[in-house]
Short mmCIF file of C-alpha atoms and ligand atoms in Angstrom, two decimals:
data_model
loop_
_atom_site.label_atom_id
_atom_site.label_comp_id
_atom_site.label_asym_id
_atom_site.label_seq_id
_atom_site.Cartn_x
_atom_site.Cartn_y
_atom_site.Cartn_z
CA MET A 1 8.20 17.65 19.30
CA MET A 2 5.25 15.35 19.28
CA ASN A 3 2.82 15.86 22.38
CA SER A 4 2.38 12.46 22.43
CA GLY A 5 -1.06 12.61 24.71
CA ARG A 6 -2.90 13.49 21.53
CA ARG A 7 -2.69 10.90 19.37
CA GLU A 8 -5.44 8.63 20.35
CA PHE A 9 -5.40 5.30 18.49
CA LEU A 10 -8.80 4.58 17.06
CA VAL A 11 -10.13 1.34 17.05
CA GLY A 12 -13.31 1.73 16.36
CA THR A 13 -15.32 1.88 19.27
CA GLY A 14 -17.72 4.47 19.24
CA ALA A 15 -16.15 7.05 21.66
CA ALA A 16 -13.35 7.46 20.06
CA MET A 17 -15.84 7.92 16.72
CA ALA A 18 -18.20 10.03 18.35
CA ILE A 19 -15.60 12.32 19.37
CA LEU A 20 -14.06 12.45 15.56
CA GLY A 21 -17.48 13.58 15.07
CA ARG A 22 -18.08 15.94 17.12
CA ALA A 23 -14.23 17.73 16.57
CA ARG A 24 -16.14 18.21 12.73
CA THR A 25 -19.25 19.31 13.27
CA ALA A 26 -17.94 21.74 15.32
CA ASN A 27 -15.22 23.01 13.06
CA ALA A 28 -17.88 22.98 9.86
CA GLY A 29 -19.90 25.82 10.55
CA ALA A 30 -16.67 27.84 10.04
CA ALA A 31 -15.97 27.14 6.47
CA THR A 32 -16.98 30.41 4.87
CA GLY A 33 -14.92 32.47 2.42
CA PRO A 34 -11.00 32.93 2.46
CA SER A 35 -9.69 35.52 4.91
CA LYS A 36 -6.41 36.94 6.74
CA SER A 37 -4.98 33.87 8.02
CA THR A 38 -4.84 34.15 12.41
CA GLY A 39 -2.98 32.17 14.47
CA ALA A 40 -0.59 29.25 14.84
CA GLY A 41 -1.44 25.90 12.35
CA GLN A 42 -2.19 23.15 14.94
CA LEU A 43 -0.90 19.17 13.26
CA SER A 44 -1.74 16.43 15.04
CA VAL A 45 -2.12 12.68 13.67
CA GLU A 46 -3.27 9.41 14.28
CA VAL A 47 -3.38 6.21 13.85
CA MET A 48 -6.73 5.32 12.65
CA ARG A 49 -7.83 0.69 12.69
CA LEU A 50 -10.42 -0.23 9.75
CA LYS A 51 -12.46 -3.67 10.46
CA LEU A 52 -12.38 -5.75 7.07
CA ARG A 53 -16.25 -7.02 5.40
CA HIS A 54 -14.43 -10.03 4.53
CA THR A 55 -11.27 -11.13 4.96
CA TRP A 56 -8.99 -9.18 2.42
CA THR A 57 -6.32 -11.57 0.27
CA THR A 58 -4.27 -10.28 -2.34
CA VAL A 59 -0.97 -12.30 -3.77
CA MET A 60 0.64 -10.00 -0.88
CA SER A 61 -1.36 -10.52 2.48
CA SER A 62 -4.53 -11.25 4.20
CA SER A 63 -6.21 -9.46 6.96
CA ASP A 64 -9.39 -8.78 8.86
CA TYR A 65 -8.13 -5.59 9.96
CA ARG A 66 -5.84 -2.83 8.30
CA GLU A 67 -4.63 0.49 9.99
CA THR A 68 -4.51 3.80 7.92
CA ILE A 69 -3.20 7.77 9.25
CA LEU A 70 -5.50 10.09 9.60
CA CYS A 71 -4.15 13.58 9.61
CA ARG A 72 -6.07 16.89 11.09
CA TYR A 73 -4.61 20.43 10.47
CA SER A 74 -6.56 23.33 12.02
CA LYS A 75 -6.53 26.63 11.69
CA ASP A 76 -8.31 29.99 11.54
CA GLY A 77 -11.06 27.56 13.60
CA VAL A 78 -11.57 25.33 10.76
CA THR A 79 -10.16 21.56 10.61
CA GLY A 80 -9.20 19.57 7.32
CA LEU A 81 -9.39 15.84 7.15
CA GLY A 82 -6.75 13.35 5.29
CA GLU A 83 -5.75 9.72 5.37
CA GLY A 84 -2.98 8.06 4.42
CA ALA A 85 -2.93 4.01 4.07
CA PRO A 86 0.60 2.68 4.25
CA ILE A 87 1.41 -0.18 1.65
CA LYS A 88 3.54 -3.17 3.25
CA ARG A 89 4.52 -3.74 -0.38
CA TYR A 90 6.89 -0.89 0.13
CA ASP A 91 8.38 -0.88 3.70
CA GLU A 92 5.00 1.45 5.38
CA ASN A 93 3.91 0.95 7.90
CA ALA A 94 1.09 3.33 10.02
CA LYS A 95 3.35 2.77 13.48
CA ASP A 96 6.79 3.40 11.99
CA ALA A 97 5.26 7.34 10.10
CA LEU A 98 4.18 7.95 13.37
CA ALA A 99 7.42 7.53 14.43
CA LYS A 100 8.93 9.31 11.83
CA PHE A 101 6.82 11.90 12.97
CA ASP A 102 7.09 12.22 15.82
CA ALA A 103 11.39 12.72 15.01
CA SER A 104 10.18 15.20 12.66
CA PRO A 105 10.50 18.88 11.79
CA LEU A 106 7.06 18.79 10.59
CA ARG A 107 4.70 19.63 13.59
CA ALA A 108 6.67 23.13 13.74
CA LEU A 109 6.67 23.80 9.83
CA PHE A 110 3.15 22.99 9.71
CA GLN A 111 2.61 25.25 12.79
CA SER A 112 4.34 28.66 11.45
CA GLY A 113 4.09 27.94 7.66
CA ASP A 114 1.00 28.83 5.23
CA PRO A 115 -1.40 26.51 3.70
CA TRP A 116 -2.33 28.82 1.28
CA ARG A 117 1.41 28.50 -0.14
CA HIS A 118 1.47 24.65 0.23
CA GLU A 119 2.83 24.22 -3.24
CA SER A 120 6.23 25.72 -0.97
CA LEU A 121 4.99 24.21 2.56
CA LEU A 122 4.01 20.43 1.28
CA GLY A 123 7.99 20.62 -0.82
CA GLU A 124 9.12 21.25 2.28
CA MET A 125 7.76 18.65 4.13
CA ALA A 126 8.81 16.43 1.31
CA ARG A 127 12.44 17.60 2.01
CA LEU A 128 12.39 17.46 5.01
CA MET A 129 11.02 13.65 5.49
CA PRO A 130 12.44 11.23 3.22
CA GLY A 131 9.51 8.33 2.29
CA GLN A 132 6.20 7.28 4.75
CA TYR A 133 4.16 8.12 0.96
CA ALA A 134 0.97 7.43 3.29
CA LEU A 135 1.95 9.91 5.98
CA LYS A 136 2.18 12.91 3.24
CA ALA A 137 -1.45 11.42 2.12
CA ALA A 138 -2.50 12.07 4.39
CA ILE A 139 -1.30 15.34 5.78
CA SER A 140 -2.17 16.72 1.80
CA GLY A 141 -5.34 15.71 2.38
CA ALA A 142 -5.59 17.59 5.41
CA ILE A 143 -3.98 20.64 3.42
CA ALA A 144 -6.53 20.34 1.06
CA ASP A 145 -9.76 19.93 3.11
CA TRP A 146 -9.00 23.42 5.15
CA ILE A 147 -8.11 24.88 1.58
CA GLY A 148 -11.36 23.74 0.47
CA GLN A 149 -13.75 24.53 3.02
CA ARG A 150 -11.84 28.05 4.28
CA LEU A 151 -12.80 28.72 0.04
CA GLY A 152 -16.02 27.65 0.60
CA VAL A 153 -15.86 25.00 -2.16
CA PRO A 154 -16.00 21.03 -2.90
CA LEU A 155 -12.43 20.15 -3.94
CA TYR A 156 -13.48 19.00 -7.34
CA ARG A 157 -14.63 22.77 -8.21
CA TYR A 158 -11.47 24.01 -6.62
CA PHE A 159 -9.10 22.15 -9.19
CA GLY A 160 -11.47 23.40 -12.20
CA LEU A 161 -13.43 19.66 -12.68
CA ASP A 162 -16.51 18.37 -14.15
CA PRO A 163 -18.20 16.64 -11.22
CA ASP A 164 -20.92 15.15 -14.02
CA LYS A 165 -17.09 13.30 -15.67
CA THR A 166 -15.99 11.04 -13.07
CA PRO A 167 -16.22 7.63 -14.04
CA ILE A 168 -17.81 4.15 -13.26
CA THR A 169 -15.96 2.95 -10.07
CA THR A 170 -14.77 -1.05 -10.21
CA MET A 171 -16.05 -3.02 -6.43
CA SER A 172 -13.09 -5.57 -6.04
CA ILE A 173 -12.64 -9.13 -5.51
CA GLY A 174 -9.96 -10.23 -3.32
CA ILE A 175 -9.02 -13.78 -3.26
CA ASP A 176 -10.65 -16.47 -1.82
CA THR A 177 -12.25 -20.05 -2.38
CA PRO A 178 -14.56 -20.16 -5.26
CA GLU A 179 -17.79 -20.15 -2.76
CA ILE A 180 -16.80 -17.13 -0.71
CA THR A 181 -15.94 -15.47 -4.34
CA ARG A 182 -19.53 -16.25 -6.23
CA LYS A 183 -20.98 -14.59 -2.46
CA LYS A 184 -18.48 -11.25 -2.62
CA THR A 185 -19.43 -11.37 -6.63
CA GLN A 186 -23.43 -11.53 -6.20
CA GLU A 187 -22.52 -8.64 -2.80
CA ALA A 188 -21.27 -6.56 -5.87
CA ALA A 189 -24.74 -6.85 -8.09
CA GLU A 190 -24.85 -3.20 -7.92
CA PHE A 191 -21.70 -3.17 -9.90
CA PRO A 192 -21.29 -2.85 -13.29
CA VAL A 193 -17.75 -4.05 -13.59
CA LEU A 194 -15.73 -6.05 -10.95
CA LYS A 195 -12.01 -5.70 -10.62
CA VAL A 196 -10.33 -9.65 -9.06
CA LYS A 197 -7.48 -10.35 -7.88
CA VAL A 198 -5.80 -12.81 -9.45
CA GLY A 199 -1.37 -14.08 -9.90
CA LEU A 200 -1.91 -17.89 -7.90
CA ASP A 201 -2.13 -21.15 -9.04
CA THR A 202 -5.97 -20.69 -8.06
CA ASP A 203 -7.12 -17.99 -11.05
CA GLU A 204 -9.24 -20.08 -13.09
CA ALA A 205 -11.32 -21.09 -10.34
CA THR A 206 -11.24 -17.55 -9.11
CA ILE A 207 -12.80 -16.10 -12.61
CA GLU A 208 -14.65 -19.71 -13.26
CA ALA A 209 -16.48 -18.82 -9.89
CA VAL A 210 -17.38 -14.91 -10.70
CA ARG A 211 -18.69 -16.08 -14.19
CA SER A 212 -20.52 -18.32 -13.61
CA VAL A 213 -22.42 -15.72 -11.03
CA THR A 214 -22.51 -12.99 -13.95
CA LYS A 215 -21.23 -11.48 -17.24
CA LYS A 216 -20.23 -8.24 -16.34
CA PRO A 217 -17.57 -6.99 -17.87
CA LEU A 218 -13.71 -7.02 -15.80
CA ARG A 219 -11.07 -6.22 -14.87
CA VAL A 220 -8.25 -8.52 -13.06
CA ASP A 221 -4.73 -7.00 -10.82
CA ALA A 222 -2.56 -9.61 -10.96
CA ASN A 223 -0.28 -7.67 -8.48
CA GLU A 224 3.80 -9.39 -9.70
CA GLY A 225 2.24 -12.95 -8.74
CA TRP A 226 2.84 -13.94 -12.24
CA LYS A 227 6.61 -14.88 -13.02
CA SER A 228 7.79 -15.35 -16.10
CA LYS A 229 6.61 -13.41 -19.50
CA GLU A 230 5.45 -16.65 -20.92
CA GLN A 231 2.80 -17.39 -17.81
CA ALA A 232 1.68 -14.01 -18.26
CA LEU A 233 0.52 -14.87 -21.66
CA GLN A 234 -0.83 -17.41 -21.13
CA LYS A 235 -3.14 -15.95 -18.16
CA LEU A 236 -4.05 -13.35 -20.32
CA ASN A 237 -5.19 -15.17 -23.39
CA TRP A 238 -7.26 -16.89 -21.29
CA LEU A 239 -8.43 -13.77 -19.49
CA ALA A 240 -9.47 -12.39 -22.64
CA ASP A 241 -11.31 -14.93 -23.90
CA ARG A 242 -13.57 -14.15 -20.69
CA GLY A 243 -14.79 -10.82 -20.63
CA VAL A 244 -11.66 -9.71 -18.97
CA GLU A 245 -10.62 -6.44 -20.31
CA LEU A 246 -8.08 -5.08 -18.66
CA CYS A 247 -4.84 -6.53 -16.57
CA GLU A 248 -2.78 -4.33 -13.17
CA GLN A 249 0.91 -5.52 -13.42
CA PRO A 250 0.96 -8.74 -14.74
CA LEU A 251 4.73 -9.19 -13.99
CA PRO A 252 7.12 -8.41 -11.03
CA ALA A 253 7.84 -4.65 -11.33
CA ALA A 254 11.26 -4.87 -12.00
CA MET A 255 10.74 -6.62 -15.25
CA LEU A 256 10.26 -3.84 -17.59
CA ASP A 257 11.84 -5.52 -20.77
CA GLU A 258 9.53 -8.58 -20.27
CA ALA A 259 6.46 -6.30 -19.49
CA ARG A 260 7.67 -4.19 -22.87
CA TRP A 261 7.70 -7.96 -24.61
CA LEU A 262 3.99 -8.55 -23.44
CA ARG A 263 2.62 -5.94 -24.07
CA GLY A 264 3.37 -6.19 -28.27
CA LYS A 265 1.55 -9.90 -27.86
CA SER A 266 -1.53 -9.07 -25.09
CA ARG A 267 -5.15 -9.02 -26.79
CA ILE A 268 -6.34 -6.54 -23.48
CA PRO A 269 -3.93 -3.13 -21.96
CA LEU A 270 -1.76 -3.52 -19.54
CA PHE A 271 -1.37 -1.20 -16.41
CA ALA A 272 1.09 -0.37 -13.93
CA ASP A 273 0.69 -0.20 -10.78
CA GLU A 274 3.70 -1.56 -8.39
CA ALA A 275 6.28 -0.38 -11.19
CA CYS A 276 3.90 2.77 -10.98
CA LYS A 277 5.21 4.52 -7.69
CA SER A 278 6.60 7.76 -7.86
CA ILE A 279 6.16 10.71 -11.21
CA HIS A 280 9.44 9.63 -12.31
CA ASP A 281 9.13 6.48 -12.98
CA ILE A 282 6.14 7.35 -16.04
CA PRO A 283 8.41 7.86 -18.75
CA ARG A 284 10.07 5.19 -18.40
CA LEU A 285 6.59 2.90 -18.12
CA ALA A 286 4.81 4.48 -21.13
CA GLU A 287 6.81 1.92 -23.21
CA ALA A 288 5.50 -1.24 -21.45
CA PHE A 289 2.08 -0.39 -20.11
CA ASP A 290 -0.69 0.79 -21.56
CA GLY A 291 -1.63 2.58 -18.49
CA VAL A 292 -0.91 3.14 -15.28
CA ASN A 293 -3.04 2.98 -11.65
CA ILE A 294 -2.46 6.40 -9.42
CA LYS A 295 -3.10 6.01 -5.68
CA LEU A 296 -2.59 8.56 -3.44
CA ASP A 297 -1.21 6.85 -0.86
CA LYS A 298 1.29 5.35 -2.53
CA CYS A 299 2.65 9.11 -4.92
CA GLY A 300 1.83 11.44 -1.44
CA GLY A 301 -1.38 12.70 -1.68
CA ILE A 302 -3.77 14.67 -3.96
CA PHE A 303 -1.67 17.17 -5.34
CA GLU A 304 1.00 14.69 -6.40
CA ALA A 305 -1.33 12.27 -8.10
CA LEU A 306 -3.15 15.12 -9.99
CA ARG A 307 0.55 16.49 -11.38
CA MET A 308 1.12 12.53 -12.33
CA ILE A 309 -2.22 12.28 -14.17
CA HIS A 310 -1.14 15.45 -16.52
CA VAL A 311 2.77 13.32 -16.17
CA ALA A 312 0.94 10.38 -17.82
CA ARG A 313 -1.65 12.20 -20.05
CA ALA A 314 1.61 13.89 -21.65
CA HIS A 315 2.61 10.49 -21.88
CA LYS A 316 -0.53 9.23 -23.81
CA LEU A 317 -1.11 6.93 -21.15
CA LYS A 318 -4.53 5.88 -19.95
CA VAL A 319 -4.98 6.68 -16.26
CA MET A 320 -6.92 4.04 -13.37
CA LEU A 321 -7.05 6.19 -9.58
CA GLY A 322 -6.59 3.34 -7.66
CA CYS A 323 -6.99 3.54 -3.70
CA MET A 324 -5.72 1.34 -0.62
CA ILE A 325 -7.85 -0.56 1.78
CA SER A 326 -9.21 3.03 3.28
CA SER A 327 -11.64 4.66 5.15
CA SER A 328 -14.11 7.66 3.13
CA VAL A 329 -11.33 10.00 3.71
CA SER A 330 -9.19 8.82 1.63
CA ILE A 331 -11.39 7.47 -0.86
CA ALA A 332 -12.93 11.59 -0.86
CA ALA A 333 -9.74 12.43 -1.95
CA ALA A 334 -9.46 10.85 -4.72
CA ALA A 335 -12.28 10.79 -6.50
CA HIS A 336 -12.39 14.54 -5.85
CA LEU A 337 -10.00 14.41 -8.91
CA SER A 338 -12.19 11.25 -11.03
CA PRO A 339 -12.90 14.16 -13.74
CA LEU A 340 -10.13 13.31 -14.59
CA VAL A 341 -9.37 9.55 -15.56
CA ASP A 342 -10.29 6.95 -17.72
CA TYR A 343 -10.39 4.40 -14.66
CA ALA A 344 -12.10 4.57 -11.26
CA ASP A 345 -10.93 1.99 -8.64
CA LEU A 346 -12.31 3.61 -5.24
CA ASP A 347 -13.68 1.14 -3.52
CA GLY A 348 -11.80 1.05 -0.24
CA GLY A 349 -14.42 2.32 1.86
CA LEU A 350 -17.00 -0.09 0.68
CA LEU A 351 -14.55 -3.11 2.05
CA ILE A 352 -14.47 -1.61 5.64
CA ALA A 353 -16.88 -2.54 8.47
CA ASN A 354 -16.54 0.89 10.34
CA ASP A 355 -16.18 3.76 7.29
CA PRO A 356 -16.00 6.90 10.06
CA TYR A 357 -17.58 8.87 7.30
CA ARG A 358 -18.96 9.63 4.31
CA SER A 359 -18.72 11.20 1.09
CA MET A 360 -18.58 9.91 -2.23
CA THR A 361 -20.88 7.58 -2.93
CA ALA A 362 -21.34 5.25 -5.85
CA PRO A 363 -24.96 4.20 -6.89
CA ALA A 364 -24.49 1.46 -9.59
CA GLY A 365 -21.16 1.76 -9.63
CA LYS A 366 -20.91 5.96 -10.87
CA ILE A 367 -18.35 8.44 -8.55
CA THR A 368 -21.03 10.78 -7.12
CA LEU A 369 -19.06 13.62 -5.81
CA PRO A 370 -20.69 15.87 -2.80
CA ASP A 371 -21.32 19.11 -3.29
CA ARG A 372 -20.15 20.32 0.21
CA PRO A 373 -16.85 22.02 0.79
CA GLY A 374 -13.28 20.81 1.09
CA LEU A 375 -13.81 17.42 0.65
CA GLY A 376 -17.50 17.10 1.59
CA LEU A 377 -17.29 14.82 3.99
CA ILE A 378 -19.89 13.91 6.87
CA PRO A 379 -19.27 12.34 10.29
CA VAL A 380 -21.14 9.48 11.15
CA GLU A 381 -21.69 8.48 14.30
CA ASN A 382 -21.85 5.78 16.36
CA ARG A 383 -20.62 3.52 13.65
CA GLY A 384 -17.87 2.03 15.54
CA GLN A 385 -20.90 0.74 18.33
CA GLY A 386 -22.17 -1.52 15.90
CA HIS A 387 -24.66 0.05 13.72
CA PRO A 388 -24.96 -0.30 10.16
MG1 MG B 1 -3.00 -3.02 -8.09
#
């Protein structure tokens, strides 16, 4: 059973972040080469509360804070960190996830399980815990970070990937008034491509506001907001004329026949996001979309995302790596896989004001991976006390 005394609700206070930072720093020195595992593993999960830089609005919701799940896995003097952002669209939230974790045998599983045999260990986790993909992503990330630290290699190297082949990440512009949309677009001047949230009656005003500030390429995400194939086609034609290069999830996920029709007529590529939740969705999406948006929080973590990328490639689909609003812990896990994909939308950490860690950077939008073991996280001290 969960020792509830070990849980911490991190509300962005300096004290909480400093505790995390010290724990991380103390373990960093133990990241040497592999050796025999000794002793029991320790797995803990916490809720992390992230403050948004701007109120974030999409077709689905509007909020100033987001809660994600932070996992720590410790063994042999090394602590790995992982994060997952529960997705409302799939009825997940952080408090439910922790309650399910409390009631599950996962703590005992990871106490006695061998992290070097992570295929078996995480497979057993999947069997024991239906759903709860954000929780699984947090735990998988912590195991991956631990492995990388124990081996003394960055995760991209563990997966055999070329860090020079990372894509450019878009910066997302949430739905807002034209005035704030212009301001956000100006703030994103460093990014060569923007992703703009659409899917409402205000789409044209939003795009005109962005276009009043910049001529750079745009991608849009309708988040299932257009309700008929005819309306979606009309929107896509209008957007194509304004330099939009692709569109995510123009129609509700269940409208697969309509998506197939739309793909035959659209002048820009269409990507499945909400319709692409698990690896099993990919084969049937291949005729209705040009690509898929894979997110670690949505599919259950870094190892599952890697499998999905390969399955998508086998079906000749383009691949985007996306994210939810989350800290650098989650973003780093996705970034280490990014040399494998065509497009990246890994800006979740840039949308928050109290990121407790840093890892990947994105100068001029180019994902730049840290040459540090595991996820390569470095704690940002005192972030919660109002420091920049
Ligand atoms: Mg999307």
